[in-house]
Coordinates of C-alpha atoms in Angstrom, one line a residue:
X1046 CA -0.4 0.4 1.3
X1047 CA -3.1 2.7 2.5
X1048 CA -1.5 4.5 5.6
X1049 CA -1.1 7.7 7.1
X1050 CA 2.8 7.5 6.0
X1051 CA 5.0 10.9 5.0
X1052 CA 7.0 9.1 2.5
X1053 CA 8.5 5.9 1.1
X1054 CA 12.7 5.3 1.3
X1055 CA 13.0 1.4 1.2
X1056 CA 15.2 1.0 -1.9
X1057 CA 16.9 -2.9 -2.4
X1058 CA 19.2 -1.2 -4.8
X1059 CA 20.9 0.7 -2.4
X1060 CA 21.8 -2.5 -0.4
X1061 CA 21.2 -0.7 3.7
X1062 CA 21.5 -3.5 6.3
X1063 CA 20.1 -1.4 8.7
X1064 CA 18.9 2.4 10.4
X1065 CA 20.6 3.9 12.8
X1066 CA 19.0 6.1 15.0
X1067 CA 20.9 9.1 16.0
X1068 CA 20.9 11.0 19.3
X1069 CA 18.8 14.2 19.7
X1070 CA 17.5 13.6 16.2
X1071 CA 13.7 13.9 15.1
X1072 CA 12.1 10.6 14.7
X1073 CA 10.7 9.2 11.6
X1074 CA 8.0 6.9 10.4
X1075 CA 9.7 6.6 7.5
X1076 CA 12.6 5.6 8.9
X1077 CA 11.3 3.0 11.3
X1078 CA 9.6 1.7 8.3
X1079 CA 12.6 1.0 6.1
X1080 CA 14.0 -1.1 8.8
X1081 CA 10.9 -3.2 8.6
X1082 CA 10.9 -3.4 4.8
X1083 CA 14.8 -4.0 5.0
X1084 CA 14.7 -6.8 7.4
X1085 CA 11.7 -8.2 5.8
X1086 CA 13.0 -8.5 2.6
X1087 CA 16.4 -10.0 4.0
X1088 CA 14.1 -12.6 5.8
X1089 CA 12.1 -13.4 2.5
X1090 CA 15.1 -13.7 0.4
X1091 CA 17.1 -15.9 3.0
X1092 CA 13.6 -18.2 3.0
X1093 CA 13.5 -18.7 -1.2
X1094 CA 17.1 -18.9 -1.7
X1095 CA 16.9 -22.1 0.7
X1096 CA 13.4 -23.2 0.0
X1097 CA 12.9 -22.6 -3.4
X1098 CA 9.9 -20.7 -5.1
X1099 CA 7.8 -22.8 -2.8
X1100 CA 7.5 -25.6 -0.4
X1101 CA 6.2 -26.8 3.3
X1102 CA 7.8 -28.0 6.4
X1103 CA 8.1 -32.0 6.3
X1104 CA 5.8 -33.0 8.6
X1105 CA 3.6 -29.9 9.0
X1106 CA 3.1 -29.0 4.9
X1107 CA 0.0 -26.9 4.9
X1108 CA -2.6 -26.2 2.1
X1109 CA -3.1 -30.0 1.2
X1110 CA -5.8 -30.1 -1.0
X1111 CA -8.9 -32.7 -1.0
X1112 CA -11.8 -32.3 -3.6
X1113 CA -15.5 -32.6 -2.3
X1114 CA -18.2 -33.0 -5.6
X1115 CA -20.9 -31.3 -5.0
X1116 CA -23.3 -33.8 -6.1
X1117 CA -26.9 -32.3 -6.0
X1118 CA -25.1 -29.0 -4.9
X1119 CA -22.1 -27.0 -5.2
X1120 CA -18.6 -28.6 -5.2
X1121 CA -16.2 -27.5 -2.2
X1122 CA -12.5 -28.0 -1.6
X1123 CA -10.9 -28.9 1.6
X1124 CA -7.9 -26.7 2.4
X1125 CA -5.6 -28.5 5.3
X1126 CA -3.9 -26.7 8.2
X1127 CA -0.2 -26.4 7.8
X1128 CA 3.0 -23.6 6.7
X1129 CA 4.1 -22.8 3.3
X1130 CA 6.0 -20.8 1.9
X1131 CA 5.6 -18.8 -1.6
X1132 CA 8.9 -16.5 -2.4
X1133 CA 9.7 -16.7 1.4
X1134 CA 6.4 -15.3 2.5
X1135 CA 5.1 -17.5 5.5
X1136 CA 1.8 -18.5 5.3
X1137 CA -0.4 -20.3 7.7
X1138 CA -3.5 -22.1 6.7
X1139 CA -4.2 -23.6 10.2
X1140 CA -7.6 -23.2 11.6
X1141 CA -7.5 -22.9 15.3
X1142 CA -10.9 -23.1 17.5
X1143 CA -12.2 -20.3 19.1
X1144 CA -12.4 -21.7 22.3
X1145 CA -14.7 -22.5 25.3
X1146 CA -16.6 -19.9 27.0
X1147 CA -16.7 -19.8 30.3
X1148 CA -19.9 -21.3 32.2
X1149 CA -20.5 -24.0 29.0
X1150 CA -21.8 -26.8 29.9
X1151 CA -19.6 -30.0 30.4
X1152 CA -19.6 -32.3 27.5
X1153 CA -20.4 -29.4 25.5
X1154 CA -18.4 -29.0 22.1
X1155 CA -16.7 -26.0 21.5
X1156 CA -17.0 -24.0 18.2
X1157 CA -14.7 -24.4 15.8
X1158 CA -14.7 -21.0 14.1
X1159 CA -12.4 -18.4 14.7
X1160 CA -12.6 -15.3 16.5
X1161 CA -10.7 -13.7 13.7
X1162 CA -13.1 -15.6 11.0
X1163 CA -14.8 -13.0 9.0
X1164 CA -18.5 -12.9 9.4
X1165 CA -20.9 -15.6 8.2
X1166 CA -17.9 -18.0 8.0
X1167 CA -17.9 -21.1 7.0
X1168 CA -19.8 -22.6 3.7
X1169 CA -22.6 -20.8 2.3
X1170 CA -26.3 -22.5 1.8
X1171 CA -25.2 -25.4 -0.8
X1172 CA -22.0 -25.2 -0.6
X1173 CA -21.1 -28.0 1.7
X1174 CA -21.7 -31.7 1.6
X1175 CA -24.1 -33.5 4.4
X1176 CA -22.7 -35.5 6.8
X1177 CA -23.8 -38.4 5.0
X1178 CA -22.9 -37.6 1.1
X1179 CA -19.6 -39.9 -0.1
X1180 CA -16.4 -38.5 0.8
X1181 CA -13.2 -39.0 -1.2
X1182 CA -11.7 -42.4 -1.1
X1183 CA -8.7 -42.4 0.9
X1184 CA -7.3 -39.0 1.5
X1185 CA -3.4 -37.8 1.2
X1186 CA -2.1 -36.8 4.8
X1187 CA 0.5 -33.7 4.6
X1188 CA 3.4 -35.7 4.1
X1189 CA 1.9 -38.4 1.8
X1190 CA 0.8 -40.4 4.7
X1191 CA -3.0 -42.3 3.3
X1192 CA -5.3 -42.0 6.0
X1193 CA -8.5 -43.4 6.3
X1194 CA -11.7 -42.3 4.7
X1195 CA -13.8 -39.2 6.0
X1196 CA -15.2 -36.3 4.9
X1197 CA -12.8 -33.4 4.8
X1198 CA -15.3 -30.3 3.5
X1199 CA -17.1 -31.4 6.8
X1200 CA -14.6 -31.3 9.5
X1201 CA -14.7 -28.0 11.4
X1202 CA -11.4 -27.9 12.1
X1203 CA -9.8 -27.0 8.7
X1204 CA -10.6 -24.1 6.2
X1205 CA -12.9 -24.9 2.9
X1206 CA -12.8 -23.4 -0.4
X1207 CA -16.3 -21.3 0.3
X1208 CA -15.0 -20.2 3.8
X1209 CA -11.3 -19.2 3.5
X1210 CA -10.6 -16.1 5.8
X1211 CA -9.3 -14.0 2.9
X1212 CA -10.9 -14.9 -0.5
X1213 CA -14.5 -14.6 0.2
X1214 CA -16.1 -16.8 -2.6
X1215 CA -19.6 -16.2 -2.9
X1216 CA -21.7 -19.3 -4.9
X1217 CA -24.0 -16.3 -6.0
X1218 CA -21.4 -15.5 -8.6
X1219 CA -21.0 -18.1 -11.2
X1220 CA -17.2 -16.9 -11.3
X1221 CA -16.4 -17.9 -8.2
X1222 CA -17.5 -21.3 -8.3
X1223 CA -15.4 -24.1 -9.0
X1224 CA -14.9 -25.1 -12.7
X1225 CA -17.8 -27.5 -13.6
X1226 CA -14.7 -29.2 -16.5
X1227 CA -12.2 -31.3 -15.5
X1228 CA -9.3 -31.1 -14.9
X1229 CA -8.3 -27.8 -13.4
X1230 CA -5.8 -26.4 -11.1
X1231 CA -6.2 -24.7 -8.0
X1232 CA -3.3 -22.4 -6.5
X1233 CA -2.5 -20.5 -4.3
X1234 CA -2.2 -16.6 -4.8
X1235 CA -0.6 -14.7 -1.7
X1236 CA -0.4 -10.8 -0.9
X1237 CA 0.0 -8.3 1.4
X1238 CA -2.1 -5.3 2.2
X1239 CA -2.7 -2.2 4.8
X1240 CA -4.9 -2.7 7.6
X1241 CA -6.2 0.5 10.2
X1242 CA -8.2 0.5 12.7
X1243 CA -10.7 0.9 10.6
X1244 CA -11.1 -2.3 9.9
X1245 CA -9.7 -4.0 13.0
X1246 CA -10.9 -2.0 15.8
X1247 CA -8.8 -3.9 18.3
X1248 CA -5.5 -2.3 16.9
X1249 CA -6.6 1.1 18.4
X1250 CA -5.8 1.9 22.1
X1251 CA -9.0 2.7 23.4
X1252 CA -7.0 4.2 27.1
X1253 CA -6.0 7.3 24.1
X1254 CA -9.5 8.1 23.5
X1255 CA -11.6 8.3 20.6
X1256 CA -10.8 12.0 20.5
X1257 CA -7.1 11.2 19.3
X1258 CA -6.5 9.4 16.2
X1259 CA -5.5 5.5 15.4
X1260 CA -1.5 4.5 15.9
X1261 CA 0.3 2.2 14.2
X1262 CA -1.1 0.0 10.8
X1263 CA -0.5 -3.2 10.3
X1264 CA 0.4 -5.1 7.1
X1265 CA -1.7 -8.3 6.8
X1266 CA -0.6 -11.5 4.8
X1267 CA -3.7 -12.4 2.5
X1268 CA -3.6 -16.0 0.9
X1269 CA -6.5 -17.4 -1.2
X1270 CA -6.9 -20.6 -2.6
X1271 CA -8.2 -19.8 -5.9
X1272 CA -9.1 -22.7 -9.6
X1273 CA -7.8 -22.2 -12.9
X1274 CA -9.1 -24.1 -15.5
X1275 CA -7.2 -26.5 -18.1
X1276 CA -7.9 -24.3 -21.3
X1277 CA -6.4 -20.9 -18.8
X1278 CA -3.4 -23.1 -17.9
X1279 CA -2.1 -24.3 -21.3
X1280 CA -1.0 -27.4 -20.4
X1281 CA -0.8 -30.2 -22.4
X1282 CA -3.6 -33.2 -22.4
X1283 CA -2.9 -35.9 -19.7
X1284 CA 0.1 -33.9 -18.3
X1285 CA 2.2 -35.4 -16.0
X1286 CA 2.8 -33.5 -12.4
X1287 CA 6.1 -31.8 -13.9
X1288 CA 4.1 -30.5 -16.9
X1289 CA 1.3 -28.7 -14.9
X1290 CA 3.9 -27.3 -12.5
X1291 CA 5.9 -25.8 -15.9
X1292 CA 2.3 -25.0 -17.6
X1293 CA 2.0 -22.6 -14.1
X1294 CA 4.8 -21.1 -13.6
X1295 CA 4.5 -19.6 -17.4
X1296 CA 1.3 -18.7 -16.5
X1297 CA 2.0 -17.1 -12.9
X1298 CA 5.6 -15.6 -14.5
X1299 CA 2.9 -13.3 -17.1
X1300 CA 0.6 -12.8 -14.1
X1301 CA 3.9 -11.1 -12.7
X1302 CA 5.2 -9.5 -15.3
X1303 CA 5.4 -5.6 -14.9
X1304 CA 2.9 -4.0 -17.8
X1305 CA 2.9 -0.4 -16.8
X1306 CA 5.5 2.7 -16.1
X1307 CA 4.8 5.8 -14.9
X1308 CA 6.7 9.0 -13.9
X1309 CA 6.0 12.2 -12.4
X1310 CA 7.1 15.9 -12.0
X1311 CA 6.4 19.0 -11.3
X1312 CA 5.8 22.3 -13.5
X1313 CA 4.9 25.7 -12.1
X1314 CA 1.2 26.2 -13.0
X1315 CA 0.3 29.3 -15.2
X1316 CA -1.3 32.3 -13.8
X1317 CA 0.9 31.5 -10.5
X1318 CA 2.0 35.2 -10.3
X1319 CA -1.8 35.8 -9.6
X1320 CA -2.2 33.3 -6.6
X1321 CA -1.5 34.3 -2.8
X1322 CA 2.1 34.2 -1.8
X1323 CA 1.8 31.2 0.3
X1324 CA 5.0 29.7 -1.5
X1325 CA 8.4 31.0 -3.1
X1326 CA 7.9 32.3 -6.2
X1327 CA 10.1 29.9 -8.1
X1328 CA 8.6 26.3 -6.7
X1329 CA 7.0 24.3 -8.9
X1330 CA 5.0 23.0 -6.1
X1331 CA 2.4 25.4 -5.0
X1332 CA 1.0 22.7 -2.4
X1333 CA 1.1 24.7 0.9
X1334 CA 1.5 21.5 2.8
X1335 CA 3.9 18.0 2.3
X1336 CA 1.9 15.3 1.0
X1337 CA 2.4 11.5 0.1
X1338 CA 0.6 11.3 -3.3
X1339 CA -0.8 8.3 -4.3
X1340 CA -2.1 7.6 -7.9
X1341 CA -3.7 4.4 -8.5
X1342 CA -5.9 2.0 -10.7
X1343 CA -8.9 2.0 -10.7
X1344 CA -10.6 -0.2 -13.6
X1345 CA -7.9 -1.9 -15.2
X1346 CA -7.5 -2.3 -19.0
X1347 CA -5.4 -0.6 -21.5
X1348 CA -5.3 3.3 -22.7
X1349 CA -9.1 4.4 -23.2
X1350 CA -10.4 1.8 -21.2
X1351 CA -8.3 1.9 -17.5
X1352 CA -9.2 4.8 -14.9
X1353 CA -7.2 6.1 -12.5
X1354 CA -8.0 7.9 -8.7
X1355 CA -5.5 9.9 -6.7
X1356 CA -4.8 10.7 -3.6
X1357 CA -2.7 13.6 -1.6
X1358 CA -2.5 11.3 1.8
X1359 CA -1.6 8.2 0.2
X1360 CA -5.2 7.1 0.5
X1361 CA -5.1 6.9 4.1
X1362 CA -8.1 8.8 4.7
X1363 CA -11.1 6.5 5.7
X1364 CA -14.3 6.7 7.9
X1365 CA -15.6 4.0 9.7
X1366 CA -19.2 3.5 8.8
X1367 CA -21.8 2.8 11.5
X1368 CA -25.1 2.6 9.4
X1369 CA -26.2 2.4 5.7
X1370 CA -29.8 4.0 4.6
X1371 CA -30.4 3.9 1.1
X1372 CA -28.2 7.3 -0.3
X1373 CA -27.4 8.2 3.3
X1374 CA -24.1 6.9 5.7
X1375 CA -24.0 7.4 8.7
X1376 CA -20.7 7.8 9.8
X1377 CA -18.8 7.1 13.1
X1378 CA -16.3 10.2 13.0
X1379 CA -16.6 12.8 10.0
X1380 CA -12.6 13.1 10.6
X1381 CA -10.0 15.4 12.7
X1382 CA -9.9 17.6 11.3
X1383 CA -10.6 20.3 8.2
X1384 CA -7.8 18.4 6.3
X1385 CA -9.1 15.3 6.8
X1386 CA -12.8 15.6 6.9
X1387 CA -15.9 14.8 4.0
X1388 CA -16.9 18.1 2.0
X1389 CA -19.8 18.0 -0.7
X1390 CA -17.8 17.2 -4.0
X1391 CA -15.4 14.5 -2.8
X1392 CA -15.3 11.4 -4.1
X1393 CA -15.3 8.3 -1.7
X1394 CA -15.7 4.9 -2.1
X1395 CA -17.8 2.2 0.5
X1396 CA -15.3 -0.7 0.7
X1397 CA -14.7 -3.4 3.8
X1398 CA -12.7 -6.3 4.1
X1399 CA -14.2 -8.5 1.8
X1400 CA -14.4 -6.0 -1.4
X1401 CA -10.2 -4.9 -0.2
X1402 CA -9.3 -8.6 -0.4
X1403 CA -11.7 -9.2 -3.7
X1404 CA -9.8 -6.0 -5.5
X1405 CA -13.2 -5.5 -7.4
X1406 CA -13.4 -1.4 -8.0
X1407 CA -16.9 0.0 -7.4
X1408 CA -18.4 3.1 -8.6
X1409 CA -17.0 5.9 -6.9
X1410 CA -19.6 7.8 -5.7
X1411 CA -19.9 12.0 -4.5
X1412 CA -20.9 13.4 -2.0
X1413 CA -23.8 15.6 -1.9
X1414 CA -24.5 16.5 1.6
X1415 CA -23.2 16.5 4.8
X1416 CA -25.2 16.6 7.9
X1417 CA -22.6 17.3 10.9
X1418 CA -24.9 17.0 13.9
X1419 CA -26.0 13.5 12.6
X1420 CA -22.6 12.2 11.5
X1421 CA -23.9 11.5 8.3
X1422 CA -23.5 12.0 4.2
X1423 CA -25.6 12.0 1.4
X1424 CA -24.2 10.1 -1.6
X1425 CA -24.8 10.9 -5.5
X1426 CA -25.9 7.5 -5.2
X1427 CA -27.1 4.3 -3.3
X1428 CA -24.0 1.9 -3.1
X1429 CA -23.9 -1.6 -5.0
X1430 CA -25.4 -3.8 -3.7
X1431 CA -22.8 -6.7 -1.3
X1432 CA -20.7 -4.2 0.3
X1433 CA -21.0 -2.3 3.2
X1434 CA -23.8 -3.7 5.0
X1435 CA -22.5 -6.5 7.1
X1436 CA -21.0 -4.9 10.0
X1437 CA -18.5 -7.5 10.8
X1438 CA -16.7 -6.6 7.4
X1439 CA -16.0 -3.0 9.1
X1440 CA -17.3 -0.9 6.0
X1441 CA -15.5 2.3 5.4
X1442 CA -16.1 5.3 3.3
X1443 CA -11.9 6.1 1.7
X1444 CA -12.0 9.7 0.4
X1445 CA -9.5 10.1 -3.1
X1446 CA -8.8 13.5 -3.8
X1447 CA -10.5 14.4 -7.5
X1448 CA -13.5 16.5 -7.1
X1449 CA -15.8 17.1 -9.4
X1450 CA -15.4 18.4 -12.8
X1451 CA -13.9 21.8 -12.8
X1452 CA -11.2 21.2 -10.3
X1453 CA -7.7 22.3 -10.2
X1454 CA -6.6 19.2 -13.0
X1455 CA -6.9 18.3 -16.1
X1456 CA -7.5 14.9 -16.2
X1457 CA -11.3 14.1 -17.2
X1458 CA -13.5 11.9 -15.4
X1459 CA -15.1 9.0 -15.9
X1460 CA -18.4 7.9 -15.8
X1461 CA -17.9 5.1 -12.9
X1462 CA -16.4 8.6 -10.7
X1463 CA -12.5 7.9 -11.3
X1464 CA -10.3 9.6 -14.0
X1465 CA -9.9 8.4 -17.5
X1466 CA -6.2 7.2 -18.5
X1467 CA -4.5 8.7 -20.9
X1468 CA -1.1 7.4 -22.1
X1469 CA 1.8 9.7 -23.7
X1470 CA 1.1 13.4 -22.2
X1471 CA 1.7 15.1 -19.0
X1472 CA -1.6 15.3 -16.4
X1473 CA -2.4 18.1 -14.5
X1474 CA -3.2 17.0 -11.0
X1475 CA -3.0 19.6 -9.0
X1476 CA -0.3 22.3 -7.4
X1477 CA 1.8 22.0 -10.4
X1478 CA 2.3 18.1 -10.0
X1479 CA 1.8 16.1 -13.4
X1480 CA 1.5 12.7 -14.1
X1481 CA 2.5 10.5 -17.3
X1482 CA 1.8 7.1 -18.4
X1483 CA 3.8 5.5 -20.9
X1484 CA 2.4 4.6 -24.1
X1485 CA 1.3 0.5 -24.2
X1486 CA 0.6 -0.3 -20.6
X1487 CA -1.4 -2.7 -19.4
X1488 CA -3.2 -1.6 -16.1
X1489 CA -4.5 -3.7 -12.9
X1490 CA -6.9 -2.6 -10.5
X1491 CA -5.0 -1.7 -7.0
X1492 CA -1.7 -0.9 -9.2
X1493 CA -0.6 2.3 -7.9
X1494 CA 2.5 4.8 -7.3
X1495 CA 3.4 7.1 -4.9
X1496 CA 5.6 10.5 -4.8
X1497 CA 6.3 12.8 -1.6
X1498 CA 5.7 16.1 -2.7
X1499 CA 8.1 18.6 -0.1
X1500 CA 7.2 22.4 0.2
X1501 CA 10.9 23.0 1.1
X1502 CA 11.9 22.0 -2.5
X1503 CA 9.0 22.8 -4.4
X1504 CA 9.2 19.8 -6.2
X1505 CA 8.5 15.6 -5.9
X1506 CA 10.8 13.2 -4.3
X1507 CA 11.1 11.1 -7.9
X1508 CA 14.1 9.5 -9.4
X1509 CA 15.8 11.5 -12.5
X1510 CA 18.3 11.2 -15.4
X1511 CA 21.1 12.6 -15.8
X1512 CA 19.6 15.5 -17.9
X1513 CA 16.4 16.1 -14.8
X1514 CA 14.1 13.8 -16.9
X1515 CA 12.1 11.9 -14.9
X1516 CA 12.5 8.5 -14.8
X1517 CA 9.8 6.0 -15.6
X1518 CA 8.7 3.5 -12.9
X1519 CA 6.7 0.5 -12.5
X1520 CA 3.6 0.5 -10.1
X1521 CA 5.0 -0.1 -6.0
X1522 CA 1.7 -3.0 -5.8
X1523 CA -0.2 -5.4 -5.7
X1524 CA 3.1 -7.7 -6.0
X1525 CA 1.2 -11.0 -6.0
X1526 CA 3.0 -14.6 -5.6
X1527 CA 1.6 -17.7 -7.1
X1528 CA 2.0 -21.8 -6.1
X1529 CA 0.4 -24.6 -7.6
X1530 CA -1.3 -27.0 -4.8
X1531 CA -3.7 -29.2 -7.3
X1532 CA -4.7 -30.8 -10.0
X1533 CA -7.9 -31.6 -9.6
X1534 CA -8.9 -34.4 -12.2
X1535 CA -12.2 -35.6 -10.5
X1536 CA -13.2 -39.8 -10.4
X1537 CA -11.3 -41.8 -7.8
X1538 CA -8.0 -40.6 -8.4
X1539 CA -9.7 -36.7 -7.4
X1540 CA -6.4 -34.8 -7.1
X1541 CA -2.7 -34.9 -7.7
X1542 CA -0.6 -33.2 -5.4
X1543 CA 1.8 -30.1 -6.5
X1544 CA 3.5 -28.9 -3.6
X1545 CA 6.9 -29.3 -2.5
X1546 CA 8.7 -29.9 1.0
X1547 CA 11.5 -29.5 2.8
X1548 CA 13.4 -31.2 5.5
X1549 CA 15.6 -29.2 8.1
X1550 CA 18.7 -28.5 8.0
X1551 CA 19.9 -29.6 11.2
X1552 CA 21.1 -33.4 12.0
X1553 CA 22.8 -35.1 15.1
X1554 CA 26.2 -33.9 15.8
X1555 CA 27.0 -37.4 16.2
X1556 CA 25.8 -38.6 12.8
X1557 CA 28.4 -35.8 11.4
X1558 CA 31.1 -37.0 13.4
X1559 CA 30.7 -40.7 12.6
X1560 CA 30.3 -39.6 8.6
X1561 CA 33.5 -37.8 8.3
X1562 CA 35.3 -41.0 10.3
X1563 CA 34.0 -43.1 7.6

């Protein structure tokens, strides 16, 4: 999670219930954060251990699934309003209207968008079926109920394939179009990320001042209704609805399956005697400042091919970007301060909501210029094209913390602006903190670790051996969770439906009593 945090102490293993505050004690983020994570995860496991991997609410089972062909233009998928729950992570695919404004008109419709929709949603040019194409033949209702024939892709009222709040297909991309064979699946993926003000203005309290920075972060539930084709599943020919369930959760259990360790530590840097005595002489962290480092992937792959970026405030350091020129962004605060502002050399990257929620890395770009009375920096290069120019996205410069060749490490860079990946040696970062990834990882874009570096130690907050080795870990995220919904075989029979439910718990008192008489 990108956020402004000081360091990370949820640990399962350790099996806390709880924080207790203490009286006349200095309060913690980190503390207050571990009782979220800890009554989070209680929550979570408390919903699988009941529900099972995954499964609805009788009667209110969301994410049902109707196909929509395309016919003389691009097939869409109807995605119906309802709970489910993936590994006891709640998620709501109900698409509520915006409302009426005041002073329409009577008689006058509503919209049906919204007012948390991303920009430009619903389906893009071609991607939705007239009013008048054929619909599907009888439609499932939530529960199995048949209802009678309409047009699903067309009613306002639930999400579509093309305009999901979170996924943002685009039918430019022949990837992110539906498969053109049948049969194929479509599941759902769900995961959580950061959000700032940044993005979602409405989280900062304006009454503070724009003087003062942001508060609290949120973490946002992401769910995207994504197609896998046949040949990517495995499953056998004609499978039956058991098969393709078994064929997925093989598929999504590899998806899972952690491919990369990492460790860190800390060596005092040579030449140290010769630096300013701004720490003790015998730390191994010369930092003059605690910092949350954050190292993660970049461009996935394997050893040779994966880069890496880091961070010494856990990423969290973002501008909001008011206007894109060509090489030049204008910015709407060039930050706080001098620790947490935009120097020639850094290296940033122009993301928003819809490249975050894609995980696609762009080229991380430098910065050549800054002009302080117009708010504004020059870039080493003009962005790719698709992000950061829709406004409603909230686009964002996020500074990492490699500069330019001939910095404090020793890691190389690469030619898309991150750091090349190199497996089985220790890399200088900087301050005497070093970095090692284990030989035959597989990497993922977004993958990352963290470590709290602490001037009153001179060392990283990192877990050991016995004999002070540090101990390899896996990466902290993206943990992603995976349901089958489909399986989309086209013709009349269109789709067969995966998804599981659940009836409550509760019954009549009465209908106990009168059981255990009998």
């Amino acid at each position: 999670m990108h956020a402004d945090l000081s360091r990370l102490t949820f640990r399962p293993a350790k099996h806390y219930s709880g924080v207790l505050a203490q009286q006349g004690r200095v309060q913690l983020d980190a503390d207050a954060n571990e009782q979220t994570a800890i009554t989070q995860h209680q929550a979570r496991t408390l919903a699988a251990d009941l529900i099972g991997q995954h499964g609805g609410p009788h009667g209110a089972t969301g994410f049902r699934i109707d196909y929509c062909p395309g016919e003389n233009k691009l097939d869409n998928l109807a995605v119906h309003g309802g709970r489910y729950y993936v590994d006891g992570i709640l998620c709501d695919a109900d698409r509520l209207p915006a409302g009426t404004p005041a002073g329409t008109p009577a008689g006058q419709e509503p919209t049906t968008t919204p007012r948390d929709a991303p920009a430009g949603a619903g389906a893009p040019a071609g991607s939705r079926r007239s009013a008048g194409a054929a619909g599907t033949a009888g439609t499932t209702g939530s529960d199995g109920d048949t209802g009678g024939e309409h047009h699903p892709c067309t009613d306002g009222t639930v999400w579509t394939y093309w305009d999901q709040p979170d996924a943002y297909r685009d039918p430019e991309k022949p990837a992110d179009r539906l498969p053109a064979q049948f049969p194929y699946l479509v599941y759902l993926k769900v995961w959580e990320r950061t959000v700032t003000a940044a993005e979602d203005p409405e989280i900062r309290e304006v009454a503070l001042g724009a003087a003062l920075p942001d508060t609290a972060a949120r973490i946002k539930t992401v769910w995207q209704v994504l197609p896998l084709t046949g040949a990517d599943l495995g499953a056998p020919a004609n499978p039956t609805a058991d098969q393709v369930r078994t064929a997925f959760r093989t598929w999504s259990e590899a998806q899972r399956a952690t491919a990369a360790t990492a460790a860190f530590r800390t060596e005092r840097p040579e030449r140290s005697d010769d630096e300013p005595c701004l720490t003790r002489p015998d730390h191994r962290y010369r930092g003059p400042e605690n910092q949350l480092y954050r190292v993660e992937i970049h461009t996935g792959g394997t050893d040779g091919t994966a880069t890496f970026k880091w961070s010494r405030e856990n990423g969290s350091v973002v501008f909001p970007v008011a206007a894109l020129d060509g090489t030049w962004v204008e910015l709407a605060t060039l930050g706080n301060d001098d620790k947490l502002d935009l120097g020639a050399g850094d290296r940033v990257e122009l993301a928003d909501s819809a490249y975050t929620s894609r995980s696609e890395p762009a080229d991380l770009l430098r910065v050549e210029e800054v002009d302080l009375p117009g708010r504004r920096v020059r870039l080493s290069a003009e962005p790719g094209p698709g992000t950061g120019r829709l406004p409603a996205l909230h686009p964002f410069l996020r500074r990492w913390d490699h500069r330019a060749p001939g910095g404090r490490g020793t890691a190389k860079h690469h030619r898309n602006g991150a750091l090349k990946l190199v497996e089985g040696t220790w890399i200088d970062l900087e301050d005497g903190i070093q970095l090692w990834f284990e030989p035959g990882g597989r990497y993922r874009p977004g993958d990352y670790w963290a470590v709290a570096a602490r001037t009153a130690t001179g060392t990283v907050e990192w877990p050991v051996a016995a004999d002070s080795r540090p101990l390899l870990q896996p990466p902290a995220g993206v943990d992603a969770h995976y349901a089958p919904l489909a399986w989309v075989v086209g013709g009349e029979r269109a789709v067969t439906d995966l998804r599981y439910t659940f009836r409550p718990l509760a019954v009549p008192i009465e209908s106990v009593g009168s059981a255990s008489r009998e």
